[in-house]
C-alpha angles and dihedrals in degrees: 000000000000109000115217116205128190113170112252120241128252109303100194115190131190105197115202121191111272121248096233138027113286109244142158135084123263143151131249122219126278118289112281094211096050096036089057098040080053096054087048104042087042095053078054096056140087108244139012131307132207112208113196110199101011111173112247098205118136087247094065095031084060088057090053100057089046092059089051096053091060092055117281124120111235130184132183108221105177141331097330089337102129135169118206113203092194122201106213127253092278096049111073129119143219105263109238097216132036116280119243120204101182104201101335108127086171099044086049099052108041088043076063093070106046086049090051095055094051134082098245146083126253140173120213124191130154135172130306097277094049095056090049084067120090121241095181092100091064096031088060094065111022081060088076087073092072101247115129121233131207103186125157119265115302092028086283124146145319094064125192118201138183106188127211113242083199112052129177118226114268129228111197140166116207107237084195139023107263127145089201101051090049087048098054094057089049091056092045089056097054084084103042119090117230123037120320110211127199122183109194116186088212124029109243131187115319104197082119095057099043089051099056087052088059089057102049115267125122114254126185130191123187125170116253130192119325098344096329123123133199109219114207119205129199109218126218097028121163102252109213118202107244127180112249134206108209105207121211123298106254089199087061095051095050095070082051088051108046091045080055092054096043106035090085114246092017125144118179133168123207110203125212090011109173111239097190094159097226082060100051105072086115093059094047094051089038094059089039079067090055091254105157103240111169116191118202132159106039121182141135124259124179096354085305130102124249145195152159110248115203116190130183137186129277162133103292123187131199129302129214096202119190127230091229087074094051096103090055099058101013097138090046107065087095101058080038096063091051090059092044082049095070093031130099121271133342126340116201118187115184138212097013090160094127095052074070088075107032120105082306130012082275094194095071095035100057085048090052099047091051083050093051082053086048104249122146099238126171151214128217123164096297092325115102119206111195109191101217121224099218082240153339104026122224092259109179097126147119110239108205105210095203078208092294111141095199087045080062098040094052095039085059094054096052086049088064093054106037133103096240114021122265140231130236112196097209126359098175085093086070090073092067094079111353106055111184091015100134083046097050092053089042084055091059092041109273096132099212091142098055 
């Protein structure tokens, strides 16, 4: 199936706060970050692979079409229901056509290293988000492969690379904490023979580990340092296709559930929430702030842990959160701040540095978008001090989204508990990652529709 995309057009919202307490129970889509790592690692593999929730956003549909471009033979079967004909690791083909990555900064960036590791020449664009965003921290070390890189100023796309079929293994210390960029080297080194080695300072996110495990490489992981680790790779494995349950994105859930917590009088439950514990850095400074987070029905689905998250409303108070605990909850400081921002007292969250290069410079802009409610927000090097309210916050602004999908999605939750509505400037950015997402609120009471 061949996925057409044509950007949608502007979506603007104005959210009011709802006449009565949000409540049900209801499930988010399937993890983005795992959705996308299963289309790729299956498009690697020998077989075919049977992915069961996948997420249909156009993020990962671009990846998708990417993939099959390369080679694999993807189909869509049913509502995130996908199978993945892979081609091996020594089966891709040169795409015929430029790919397009949308607004997919991960899919961009781990599709880098699997490029970079093959013998062919390939073209990647997106929109213009996406080109804003740099590649050269990916580039850096992926160029010790040998493949050869044209990218705009900057290291910006378009980006032109000419992969190495025979790439050598890569060493490399992470100068930062990113999952992608770690990723990236893993994936390059799928095709290297010897013993692909990645330091990271912090550990960050390991979908990609535990997926290549499911597939068949050998993946180590030893501890390294104060919290770092240092990931071994073995090159040239027999990737066997293998069928995969995507649990449910636990960046998704948290916008349900902090509308729960701050909509008075709201109790909401989120069903098949992944709790990978490099992912839960949000629950764990939520409940530092005294949210009530109860956490039932835990299990393990498709190597990853699971569970149903029920959140209800209450009095929260401020949050001092280390930056130690930024690669666990790195996409979530937006939808964070909202909550700091109705809580009591003063919220400090340190070493933001990385929310500078996401789909906006995330950084401004969460600190714009708490402005435009009216919330005194600061600051101070890459710490961010939100200067809570003790409730409802003034609301009565525009929130300009800058294309960023969890920059909507957060705006519209502070709408629903502010004093005036607020505007959101575009919502059809939501769509990118979150499909069905204005649906899904209206479905627990939040009225957006109307």
């Amino acid at each position: 199936m061949k996925t057409d995309h044509v950007q949608s057009s502007v979506r603007a919202l104005t959210v009011h706060a709802p006449r009565a307490p949000l409540s049900g129970s209801l499930q988010v889509p399937g993890d983005k970050s795992i959705s996308h790592r299963s289309l790729m690692f299956a498009a690697l593999a020998r077989g075919t692979t049977h992915i069961t929730g996948l997420l249909e956003g156009e993020d990962v549909l671009r990846t998708a079409d990417a993939m099959r471009a390369l080679g694999a033979e993807i189909t869509r079967t049913g509502t995130g229901n996908w199978t993945v004909r892979g081609c091996g690791l020594d089966g891709l083909h040169e795409p015929a056509d430029v790919l397009d990555m949308g607004n997919s900064g991960t899919a961009a960036r781990l599709l880098s290293g699997i490029l970079a590791s093959h013998g062919l020449t390939a073209v990647m664009t997106g929109d213009a988000s996406l080109r804003s965003r740099p590649m050269k921290r990916v580039m850096d070390p992926l160029a010790a492969t040998g493949a050869v890189f044209l990218s705009r100023q900057g290291g910006r796309l378009p980006l032109a690379i000419q992969g190495n079929a025979n790439p050598p293994p890569l060493s490399y210390r992470l100068p930062v904490a990113s999952a992608q960029v770690k990723s990236a080297v893993l994936l390059a080194g799928l095709n290297a023979v010897g013993v692909t080695r990645v330091e990271e300072p912090v550990a960050t996110r390991d979908h990609t580990e535990n997926m290549l495990r499911h597939f068949g490489a050998t993946v180590s992981v030893e501890p390294m340092g104060a919290g770092g680790r240092v990931i071994t790779l073995q090159g040239r494995p027999e990737l066997v296709a293998r069928d995969i349950v995507v649990p449910g994105d636990p960046s998704s859930a948290a916008f349900i559930l902090a509308a729960a917590l701050l909509v008075p009088g709201s109790k909401v439950s989120v069903r098949g929430v992944g709790l990978n514990p490099l992912r839960t850095g949000l629950f764990t400074s939520l409940r530092e702030m005294g949210a009530e987070l109860v956490i039932s029905n835990e299990r393990v689905e498709g190597g990853e842990p699971v569970g149903d998250i029920t959140a209800t409303a209450g009095a929260l108070h401020g949050v001092d959160v280390p930056a130690t605990r930024a690669p666990s909850m790195i996409d979530e400081y937006p939808i964070l701040a909202v909550v700091a921002a109705h809580a009591t007292g003063q919220s400090r969250f340190r070493g933001l540095e990385e929310l500078r290069v996401k789909e906006s410079d995330r950084l401004s802009a969460t600190v714009a978008m708490l402005e435009a409610g009216g919330v005194w927000v600061e600051v101070v090097g890459d710490d961010m001090i939100v200067h809570g309210t003790g409730g409802a916050i003034p609301g009565g602004g525009m929130v300009q989204t800058r294309m960023d999908h969890r920059l909507a999605m957060s705006a519209v939750v502070m709408g629903l508990a502010a004093g005036q509505p607020v505007r959101v400037d575009d919502t059809a950015f939501i769509d990118t990652s979150f499909p069905g997402f204005i649906t899904l609120m209206d479905s627990i009471g939040a009225g957006l529709a109307a």
